[in-house]
Amino acid sequence: MDFPAFEEQWDTDVTRATVYAEFRAVPNLLSLYVDQKIAPDDSENREAYLKVTPFDGKLTIKAGQMFVPFGLRLQDDNTFVRQATGVNFLTPDDGVEVGLELAKWSTQLAVIEGQSGADDQLSARAVYVQPKWRVGASVNSSEDAFGDRQMQSVFAGLKTGPISWLAEVSLIADEAPSGERDVYATLLEGNYRLRKGHNLKVGYEFLEPDRDRDEDEQERYSLVWEYNPIQFVQSRVGVRRYNGIPNIAVSNRDEVFAELHVYF
């Protein structure tokens, strides 16, 4: 009698070590911020910009290398809404950003230089904030020799008792010499505060890589327990299920992971 073989692979490694530094040249007005990845592999600058904050911080002006303002700022770069749009912690770029921070509004408009040979990228984000909920929208436009991309997203957050919800829908339209492609990605996430220091995260994501193709849709289910035993220390244990393109193993898989985050 033959039994199916199961292959398990466990990787233990430092996935990221980062140094953050802020120098306040003129308190409450002018500062220099640096975000530098130092491990693994070579050192890499993620953010480095000057920030001016006049009018008691209501107006912010940033110039240098920064993350593009678009959609929700999520810790997990592998979420479909961050992978499909290409806007995540792995894709900073040079540019200028102007922001407005009011009691109920947070808005940013950025002109990003883009990759070599590409035209400037425009990205805007606006969020209306209330104590128990928020709603926002983003737009992004970029052009280069390989094609144009237009992106829009709507996102929201809602607190219902001990559960905090996050949701986002991102729409992407690509126009290239080879043709057009319409993509959309969604995220729905619930965070349940079990008790102090303990958070249970449940998520569902959907990705449509090309509306004109059949059977290329992908889903991702996540269940993650986060534990903060003390300030600046977080452990995460979770499982993820991917359902995707038939007969492609990598898009139909299970993942189990454990992480330790230390901030000092």
PDB file of C-alpha atoms in Angstrom:
ATOM      1  CA  MET A   1       0.000   0.000   0.000  1.00  0.00           C
ATOM      2  CA  ASP A   2       1.363   3.370  -0.989  1.00  0.00           C
ATOM      3  CA  PHE A   3       0.833   6.457   1.120  1.00  0.00           C
ATOM      4  CA  PRO A   4       1.074  10.034  -0.198  1.00  0.00           C
ATOM      5  CA  ALA A   5       4.273  11.831   0.617  1.00  0.00           C
ATOM      6  CA  PHE A   6       4.180  15.129   2.450  1.00  0.00           C
ATOM      7  CA  GLU A   7       7.011  17.599   2.184  1.00  0.00           C
ATOM      8  CA  GLU A   8       7.552  20.164   4.906  1.00  0.00           C
ATOM      9  CA  GLN A   9       9.949  23.063   4.621  1.00  0.00           C
ATOM     10  CA  TRP A  10      10.788  25.369   7.496  1.00  0.00           C
ATOM     11  CA  ASP A  11      12.901  28.475   7.031  1.00  0.00           C
ATOM     12  CA  THR A  12      14.269  30.452   9.959  1.00  0.00           C
ATOM     13  CA  ASP A  13      15.908  33.736   9.122  1.00  0.00           C
ATOM     14  CA  VAL A  14      16.017  37.430   9.848  1.00  0.00           C
ATOM     15  CA  THR A  15      13.645  38.820   7.231  1.00  0.00           C
ATOM     16  CA  ARG A  16      14.302  42.475   7.980  1.00  0.00           C
ATOM     17  CA  ALA A  17      16.365  44.618  10.319  1.00  0.00           C
ATOM     18  CA  THR A  18      15.705  48.329  10.000  1.00  0.00           C
ATOM     19  CA  VAL A  19      17.059  51.483  11.616  1.00  0.00           C
ATOM     20  CA  TYR A  20      14.769  54.519  11.982  1.00  0.00           C
ATOM     21  CA  ALA A  21      16.155  57.937  12.845  1.00  0.00           C
ATOM     22  CA  GLU A  22      14.728  61.449  13.035  1.00  0.00           C
ATOM     23  CA  PHE A  23      16.756  64.609  13.518  1.00  0.00           C
ATOM     24  CA  ARG A  24      14.692  67.646  14.525  1.00  0.00           C
ATOM     25  CA  ALA A  25      16.691  70.562  13.175  1.00  0.00           C
ATOM     26  CA  VAL A  26      14.018  73.085  14.153  1.00  0.00           C
ATOM     27  CA  PRO A  27      11.519  71.659  16.683  1.00  0.00           C
ATOM     28  CA  ASN A  28       7.942  71.521  15.353  1.00  0.00           C
ATOM     29  CA  LEU A  29       9.051  72.894  11.991  1.00  0.00           C
ATOM     30  CA  LEU A  30      11.946  71.139  10.225  1.00  0.00           C
ATOM     31  CA  SER A  31      13.172  67.559  10.584  1.00  0.00           C
ATOM     32  CA  LEU A  32      15.151  64.897   8.705  1.00  0.00           C
ATOM     33  CA  TYR A  33      13.810  61.331   8.700  1.00  0.00           C
ATOM     34  CA  VAL A  34      15.719  58.199   7.652  1.00  0.00           C
ATOM     35  CA  ASP A  35      14.504  54.601   7.337  1.00  0.00           C
ATOM     36  CA  GLN A  36      17.426  52.274   6.520  1.00  0.00           C
ATOM     37  CA  LYS A  37      17.276  48.492   6.050  1.00  0.00           C
ATOM     38  CA  ILE A  38      20.518  46.942   7.353  1.00  0.00           C
ATOM     39  CA  ALA A  39      19.714  43.209   7.035  1.00  0.00           C
ATOM     40  CA  PRO A  40      19.474  40.779   5.400  1.00  0.00           C
ATOM     41  CA  ASP A  41      21.871  41.205   2.473  1.00  0.00           C
ATOM     42  CA  ASP A  42      23.106  44.696   1.657  1.00  0.00           C
ATOM     43  CA  SER A  43      22.103  47.915   3.381  1.00  0.00           C
ATOM     44  CA  GLU A  44      19.247  49.650   1.573  1.00  0.00           C
ATOM     45  CA  ASN A  45      17.665  53.047   2.060  1.00  0.00           C
ATOM     46  CA  ARG A  46      13.865  52.904   2.221  1.00  0.00           C
ATOM     47  CA  GLU A  47      13.053  56.486   3.207  1.00  0.00           C
ATOM     48  CA  ALA A  48      15.144  59.625   3.542  1.00  0.00           C
ATOM     49  CA  TYR A  49      13.402  62.970   3.385  1.00  0.00           C
ATOM     50  CA  LEU A  50      13.209  66.473   4.780  1.00  0.00           C
ATOM     51  CA  LYS A  51       9.891  67.354   6.378  1.00  0.00           C
ATOM     52  CA  VAL A  52       8.561  70.856   7.011  1.00  0.00           C
ATOM     53  CA  THR A  53       5.523  71.185   9.300  1.00  0.00           C
ATOM     54  CA  PRO A  54       4.289  74.806   9.501  1.00  0.00           C
ATOM     55  CA  PHE A  55       0.991  75.975  11.017  1.00  0.00           C
ATOM     56  CA  ASP A  56       1.379  73.712  14.081  1.00  0.00           C
ATOM     57  CA  GLY A  57       1.744  70.649  11.897  1.00  0.00           C
ATOM     58  CA  LYS A  58      -1.477  71.148   9.957  1.00  0.00           C
ATOM     59  CA  LEU A  59       0.548  71.432   6.751  1.00  0.00           C
ATOM     60  CA  THR A  60       3.306  68.942   5.934  1.00  0.00           C
ATOM     61  CA  ILE A  61       5.802  69.118   3.083  1.00  0.00           C
ATOM     62  CA  LYS A  62       8.180  66.231   2.408  1.00  0.00           C
ATOM     63  CA  ALA A  63      10.969  66.025  -0.159  1.00  0.00           C
ATOM     64  CA  GLY A  64      13.237  63.049  -0.777  1.00  0.00           C
ATOM     65  CA  GLN A  65      12.717  59.296  -0.956  1.00  0.00           C
ATOM     66  CA  MET A  66       9.446  58.109   0.555  1.00  0.00           C
ATOM     67  CA  PHE A  67       6.629  55.581   0.366  1.00  0.00           C
ATOM     68  CA  VAL A  68       3.852  56.462  -2.066  1.00  0.00           C
ATOM     69  CA  PRO A  69       0.571  57.581  -0.429  1.00  0.00           C
ATOM     70  CA  PHE A  70      -2.051  55.123  -1.682  1.00  0.00           C
ATOM     71  CA  GLY A  71      -4.612  52.925   0.069  1.00  0.00           C
ATOM     72  CA  LEU A  72      -4.146  51.401   3.509  1.00  0.00           C
ATOM     73  CA  ARG A  73      -0.649  51.260   4.970  1.00  0.00           C
ATOM     74  CA  LEU A  74      -0.474  47.536   5.820  1.00  0.00           C
ATOM     75  CA  GLN A  75       2.283  45.683   7.630  1.00  0.00           C
ATOM     76  CA  ASP A  76       2.051  42.690   5.270  1.00  0.00           C
ATOM     77  CA  ASP A  77       3.484  43.568   1.842  1.00  0.00           C
ATOM     78  CA  ASN A  78       2.141  40.290   0.435  1.00  0.00           C
ATOM     79  CA  THR A  79      -1.529  41.257   0.685  1.00  0.00           C
ATOM     80  CA  PHE A  80      -3.168  41.240  -2.735  1.00  0.00           C
ATOM     81  CA  VAL A  81      -4.075  44.959  -2.576  1.00  0.00           C
ATOM     82  CA  ARG A  82      -0.409  45.830  -2.009  1.00  0.00           C
ATOM     83  CA  GLN A  83       1.013  43.343  -4.525  1.00  0.00           C
ATOM     84  CA  ALA A  84      -1.427  44.179  -7.332  1.00  0.00           C
ATOM     85  CA  THR A  85      -0.940  47.943  -7.020  1.00  0.00           C
ATOM     86  CA  GLY A  86       2.823  47.716  -6.499  1.00  0.00           C
ATOM     87  CA  VAL A  87       2.559  50.233  -3.656  1.00  0.00           C
ATOM     88  CA  ASN A  88       4.132  48.756  -0.530  1.00  0.00           C
ATOM     89  CA  PHE A  89       7.150  48.979   1.771  1.00  0.00           C
ATOM     90  CA  LEU A  90       9.406  47.572  -0.969  1.00  0.00           C
ATOM     91  CA  THR A  91       8.727  50.345  -3.505  1.00  0.00           C
ATOM     92  CA  PRO A  92       9.763  53.761  -2.190  1.00  0.00           C
ATOM     93  CA  ASP A  93      10.699  56.451  -4.692  1.00  0.00           C
ATOM     94  CA  ASP A  94      11.950  60.041  -4.923  1.00  0.00           C
ATOM     95  CA  GLY A  95       9.396  62.824  -4.908  1.00  0.00           C
ATOM     96  CA  VAL A  96       7.646  65.669  -3.151  1.00  0.00           C
ATOM     97  CA  GLU A  97       4.556  65.273  -0.997  1.00  0.00           C
ATOM     98  CA  VAL A  98       2.220  67.933   0.403  1.00  0.00           C
ATOM     99  CA  GLY A  99      -0.182  66.919   3.165  1.00  0.00           C
ATOM    100  CA  LEU A 100      -2.941  68.494   5.208  1.00  0.00           C
ATOM    101  CA  GLU A 101      -3.698  67.209   8.720  1.00  0.00           C
ATOM    102  CA  LEU A 102      -6.910  68.553  10.215  1.00  0.00           C
ATOM    103  CA  ALA A 103      -9.152  67.364  13.048  1.00  0.00           C
ATOM    104  CA  LYS A 104     -11.221  65.100  10.759  1.00  0.00           C
ATOM    105  CA  TRP A 105      -9.258  65.040   7.510  1.00  0.00           C
ATOM    106  CA  SER A 106      -5.882  63.625   6.483  1.00  0.00           C
ATOM    107  CA  THR A 107      -4.851  64.246   2.859  1.00  0.00           C
ATOM    108  CA  GLN A 108      -1.664  63.796   0.825  1.00  0.00           C
ATOM    109  CA  LEU A 109      -0.709  64.682  -2.747  1.00  0.00           C
ATOM    110  CA  ALA A 110       2.607  63.431  -4.093  1.00  0.00           C
ATOM    111  CA  VAL A 111       4.580  63.845  -7.294  1.00  0.00           C
ATOM    112  CA  ILE A 112       6.887  60.829  -7.583  1.00  0.00           C
ATOM    113  CA  GLU A 113       9.832  60.692  -9.964  1.00  0.00           C
ATOM    114  CA  GLY A 114       9.274  57.050 -10.963  1.00  0.00           C
ATOM    115  CA  GLN A 115      11.736  54.569 -12.393  1.00  0.00           C
ATOM    116  CA  SER A 116      14.466  55.582 -14.829  1.00  0.00           C
ATOM    117  CA  GLY A 117      12.929  56.691 -18.119  1.00  0.00           C
ATOM    118  CA  ALA A 118       9.425  56.967 -16.725  1.00  0.00           C
ATOM    119  CA  ASP A 119       7.297  60.079 -16.440  1.00  0.00           C
ATOM    120  CA  ASP A 120       6.348  61.501 -13.079  1.00  0.00           C
ATOM    121  CA  GLN A 121       3.806  59.557 -11.070  1.00  0.00           C
ATOM    122  CA  LEU A 122       0.928  61.355  -9.345  1.00  0.00           C
ATOM    123  CA  SER A 123      -0.645  59.869  -6.239  1.00  0.00           C
ATOM    124  CA  ALA A 124      -3.283  61.325  -3.921  1.00  0.00           C
ATOM    125  CA  ARG A 125      -4.956  60.045  -0.773  1.00  0.00           C
ATOM    126  CA  ALA A 126      -7.714  61.489   1.424  1.00  0.00           C
ATOM    127  CA  VAL A 127      -9.201  60.064   4.632  1.00  0.00           C
ATOM    128  CA  TYR A 128     -12.138  61.282   6.728  1.00  0.00           C
ATOM    129  CA  VAL A 129     -11.618  60.209  10.340  1.00  0.00           C
ATOM    130  CA  GLN A 130     -14.103  59.740  13.175  1.00  0.00           C
ATOM    131  CA  PRO A 131     -13.479  58.144  16.600  1.00  0.00           C
ATOM    132  CA  LYS A 132     -15.029  54.781  15.634  1.00  0.00           C
ATOM    133  CA  TRP A 133     -14.762  54.774  11.856  1.00  0.00           C
ATOM    134  CA  ARG A 134     -12.905  56.199   8.898  1.00  0.00           C
ATOM    135  CA  VAL A 135     -13.282  56.143   5.135  1.00  0.00           C
ATOM    136  CA  GLY A 136     -10.868  57.136   2.410  1.00  0.00           C
ATOM    137  CA  ALA A 137     -10.009  57.051  -1.267  1.00  0.00           C
ATOM    138  CA  SER A 138      -6.852  57.113  -3.387  1.00  0.00           C
ATOM    139  CA  VAL A 139      -5.959  57.747  -7.006  1.00  0.00           C
ATOM    140  CA  ASN A 140      -2.689  57.112  -8.798  1.00  0.00           C
ATOM    141  CA  SER A 141      -1.544  57.781 -12.349  1.00  0.00           C
ATOM    142  CA  SER A 142       1.736  56.768 -13.974  1.00  0.00           C
ATOM    143  CA  GLU A 143       3.124  56.623 -17.509  1.00  0.00           C
ATOM    144  CA  ASP A 144       6.253  55.134 -19.068  1.00  0.00           C
ATOM    145  CA  ALA A 145       7.484  53.548 -22.282  1.00  0.00           C
ATOM    146  CA  PHE A 146       6.018  50.168 -21.349  1.00  0.00           C
ATOM    147  CA  GLY A 147       2.482  51.501 -20.796  1.00  0.00           C
ATOM    148  CA  ASP A 148       0.198  53.608 -18.665  1.00  0.00           C
ATOM    149  CA  ARG A 149      -1.391  52.671 -15.354  1.00  0.00           C
ATOM    150  CA  GLN A 150      -4.408  54.198 -13.642  1.00  0.00           C
ATOM    151  CA  MET A 151      -5.350  53.083 -10.132  1.00  0.00           C
ATOM    152  CA  GLN A 152      -8.147  53.899  -7.720  1.00  0.00           C
ATOM    153  CA  SER A 153      -8.927  52.538  -4.286  1.00  0.00           C
ATOM    154  CA  VAL A 154     -11.529  52.988  -1.586  1.00  0.00           C
ATOM    155  CA  PHE A 155     -10.852  51.842   1.955  1.00  0.00           C
ATOM    156  CA  ALA A 156     -12.447  52.033   5.379  1.00  0.00           C
ATOM    157  CA  GLY A 157     -12.056  51.142   9.026  1.00  0.00           C
ATOM    158  CA  LEU A 158     -14.780  50.435  11.581  1.00  0.00           C
ATOM    159  CA  LYS A 159     -14.686  49.628  15.289  1.00  0.00           C
ATOM    160  CA  THR A 160     -17.512  47.430  16.629  1.00  0.00           C
ATOM    161  CA  GLY A 161     -16.905  46.703  20.301  1.00  0.00           C
ATOM    162  CA  PRO A 162     -13.712  44.620  20.662  1.00  0.00           C
ATOM    163  CA  ILE A 163     -13.430  44.055  16.872  1.00  0.00           C
ATOM    164  CA  SER A 164     -11.779  46.504  14.469  1.00  0.00           C
ATOM    165  CA  TRP A 165     -12.451  46.029  10.753  1.00  0.00           C
ATOM    166  CA  LEU A 166     -10.386  47.068   7.744  1.00  0.00           C
ATOM    167  CA  ALA A 167     -11.504  46.874   4.114  1.00  0.00           C
ATOM    168  CA  GLU A 168     -10.073  47.977   0.780  1.00  0.00           C
ATOM    169  CA  VAL A 169     -10.937  47.610  -2.902  1.00  0.00           C
ATOM    170  CA  SER A 170      -8.278  48.541  -5.465  1.00  0.00           C
ATOM    171  CA  LEU A 171      -8.893  48.874  -9.208  1.00  0.00           C
ATOM    172  CA  ILE A 172      -6.001  48.886 -11.691  1.00  0.00           C
ATOM    173  CA  ALA A 173      -6.175  49.606 -15.425  1.00  0.00           C
ATOM    174  CA  ASP A 174      -3.030  48.924 -17.485  1.00  0.00           C
ATOM    175  CA  GLU A 175      -2.615  50.102 -21.064  1.00  0.00           C
ATOM    176  CA  ALA A 176       0.382  48.725 -22.952  1.00  0.00           C
ATOM    177  CA  PRO A 177       1.331  48.196 -26.616  1.00  0.00           C
ATOM    178  CA  SER A 178       0.375  44.533 -26.169  1.00  0.00           C
ATOM    179  CA  GLY A 179      -3.143  45.427 -25.011  1.00  0.00           C
ATOM    180  CA  GLU A 180      -5.219  46.456 -22.021  1.00  0.00           C
ATOM    181  CA  ARG A 181      -5.683  44.687 -18.711  1.00  0.00           C
ATOM    182  CA  ASP A 182      -8.135  45.393 -15.887  1.00  0.00           C
ATOM    183  CA  VAL A 183      -7.254  44.134 -12.415  1.00  0.00           C
ATOM    184  CA  TYR A 184      -8.919  44.384  -9.038  1.00  0.00           C
ATOM    185  CA  ALA A 185      -7.986  43.247  -5.542  1.00  0.00           C
ATOM    186  CA  THR A 186      -9.908  43.259  -2.265  1.00  0.00           C
ATOM    187  CA  LEU A 187      -9.131  42.969   1.424  1.00  0.00           C
ATOM    188  CA  LEU A 188     -11.406  42.344   4.416  1.00  0.00           C
ATOM    189  CA  GLU A 189      -9.772  42.007   7.821  1.00  0.00           C
ATOM    190  CA  GLY A 190     -11.085  41.743  11.363  1.00  0.00           C
ATOM    191  CA  ASN A 191      -8.948  42.284  14.477  1.00  0.00           C
ATOM    192  CA  TYR A 192     -10.390  40.929  17.723  1.00  0.00           C
ATOM    193  CA  ARG A 193      -8.808  42.124  20.974  1.00  0.00           C
ATOM    194  CA  LEU A 194      -9.009  38.972  23.086  1.00  0.00           C
ATOM    195  CA  ARG A 195      -7.489  40.740  26.077  1.00  0.00           C
ATOM    196  CA  LYS A 196      -4.653  43.144  26.765  1.00  0.00           C
ATOM    197  CA  GLY A 197      -1.693  42.286  24.539  1.00  0.00           C
ATOM    198  CA  HIS A 198      -3.546  39.609  22.547  1.00  0.00           C
ATOM    199  CA  ASN A 199      -5.017  40.202  19.077  1.00  0.00           C
ATOM    200  CA  LEU A 200      -6.657  37.678  16.750  1.00  0.00           C
ATOM    201  CA  LYS A 201      -6.555  38.675  13.086  1.00  0.00           C
ATOM    202  CA  VAL A 202      -8.839  37.045  10.508  1.00  0.00           C
ATOM    203  CA  GLY A 203      -8.602  38.044   6.848  1.00  0.00           C
ATOM    204  CA  TYR A 204     -10.019  37.281   3.424  1.00  0.00           C
ATOM    205  CA  GLU A 205      -8.564  38.559   0.131  1.00  0.00           C
ATOM    206  CA  PHE A 206      -9.521  38.213  -3.511  1.00  0.00           C
ATOM    207  CA  LEU A 207      -7.473  38.984  -6.624  1.00  0.00           C
ATOM    208  CA  GLU A 208      -8.675  39.175 -10.227  1.00  0.00           C
ATOM    209  CA  PRO A 209      -5.442  39.515 -12.290  1.00  0.00           C
ATOM    210  CA  ASP A 210      -7.260  39.952 -15.615  1.00  0.00           C
ATOM    211  CA  ARG A 211     -10.987  40.351 -16.081  1.00  0.00           C
ATOM    212  CA  ASP A 212     -10.750  39.005 -19.647  1.00  0.00           C
ATOM    213  CA  ARG A 213      -9.289  35.670 -18.549  1.00  0.00           C
ATOM    214  CA  ASP A 214     -11.090  32.795 -16.856  1.00  0.00           C
ATOM    215  CA  GLU A 215      -9.900  30.703 -13.919  1.00  0.00           C
ATOM    216  CA  ASP A 216      -7.064  33.027 -12.931  1.00  0.00           C
ATOM    217  CA  GLU A 217      -8.724  34.325  -9.773  1.00  0.00           C
ATOM    218  CA  GLN A 218      -6.922  33.923  -6.454  1.00  0.00           C
ATOM    219  CA  GLU A 219      -8.056  33.884  -2.821  1.00  0.00           C
ATOM    220  CA  ARG A 220      -6.132  34.114   0.416  1.00  0.00           C
ATOM    221  CA  TYR A 221      -7.463  33.278   3.901  1.00  0.00           C
ATOM    222  CA  SER A 222      -5.478  34.304   6.984  1.00  0.00           C
ATOM    223  CA  LEU A 223      -5.684  33.515  10.701  1.00  0.00           C
ATOM    224  CA  VAL A 224      -3.012  35.210  12.823  1.00  0.00           C
ATOM    225  CA  TRP A 225      -2.512  35.485  16.578  1.00  0.00           C
ATOM    226  CA  GLU A 226      -0.477  38.504  17.669  1.00  0.00           C
ATOM    227  CA  TYR A 227       0.960  38.771  21.184  1.00  0.00           C
ATOM    228  CA  ASN A 228       2.593  41.862  22.656  1.00  0.00           C
ATOM    229  CA  PRO A 229       4.027  40.728  26.018  1.00  0.00           C
ATOM    230  CA  ILE A 230       5.782  44.050  26.655  1.00  0.00           C
ATOM    231  CA  GLN A 231       6.133  47.368  24.879  1.00  0.00           C
ATOM    232  CA  PHE A 232       8.135  47.195  21.608  1.00  0.00           C
ATOM    233  CA  VAL A 233       7.937  43.381  21.335  1.00  0.00           C
ATOM    234  CA  GLN A 234       5.447  41.511  19.175  1.00  0.00           C
ATOM    235  CA  SER A 235       5.183  37.824  18.272  1.00  0.00           C
ATOM    236  CA  ARG A 236       2.955  36.537  15.462  1.00  0.00           C
ATOM    237  CA  VAL A 237       1.849  32.998  14.710  1.00  0.00           C
ATOM    238  CA  GLY A 238      -0.448  32.316  11.786  1.00  0.00           C
ATOM    239  CA  VAL A 239      -1.701  30.134   8.987  1.00  0.00           C
ATOM    240  CA  ARG A 240      -2.645  31.141   5.449  1.00  0.00           C
ATOM    241  CA  ARG A 241      -4.532  29.278   2.768  1.00  0.00           C
ATOM    242  CA  TYR A 242      -4.121  30.157  -0.919  1.00  0.00           C
ATOM    243  CA  ASN A 243      -6.715  29.102  -3.515  1.00  0.00           C
ATOM    244  CA  GLY A 244      -5.797  30.001  -7.061  1.00  0.00           C
ATOM    245  CA  ILE A 245      -5.119  28.860 -10.582  1.00  0.00           C
ATOM    246  CA  PRO A 246      -5.804  25.146 -11.077  1.00  0.00           C
ATOM    247  CA  ASN A 247      -2.751  22.934 -11.623  1.00  0.00           C
ATOM    248  CA  ILE A 248      -0.344  25.639 -10.361  1.00  0.00           C
ATOM    249  CA  ALA A 249       0.853  24.449  -6.978  1.00  0.00           C
ATOM    250  CA  VAL A 250       2.254  27.764  -5.762  1.00  0.00           C
ATOM    251  CA  SER A 251      -1.186  29.412  -5.973  1.00  0.00           C
ATOM    252  CA  ASN A 252      -2.829  26.519  -4.105  1.00  0.00           C
ATOM    253  CA  ARG A 253      -0.907  26.073  -0.897  1.00  0.00           C
ATOM    254  CA  ASP A 254      -0.951  26.372   2.875  1.00  0.00           C
ATOM    255  CA  GLU A 255       1.529  28.418   4.895  1.00  0.00           C
ATOM    256  CA  VAL A 256       2.297  28.269   8.609  1.00  0.00           C
ATOM    257  CA  PHE A 257       4.580  30.960  10.003  1.00  0.00           C
ATOM    258  CA  ALA A 258       5.924  32.437  13.219  1.00  0.00           C
ATOM    259  CA  GLU A 259       7.496  35.883  13.545  1.00  0.00           C
ATOM    260  CA  LEU A 260       9.132  37.909  16.277  1.00  0.00           C
ATOM    261  CA  HIS A 261       9.296  41.703  15.967  1.00  0.00           C
ATOM    262  CA  VAL A 262      11.530  43.668  18.329  1.00  0.00           C
ATOM    263  CA  TYR A 263      11.674  47.474  18.336  1.00  0.00           C
ATOM    264  CA  PHE A 264      14.368  49.339  20.263  1.00  0.00           C
TER     265      PHE A 264
END
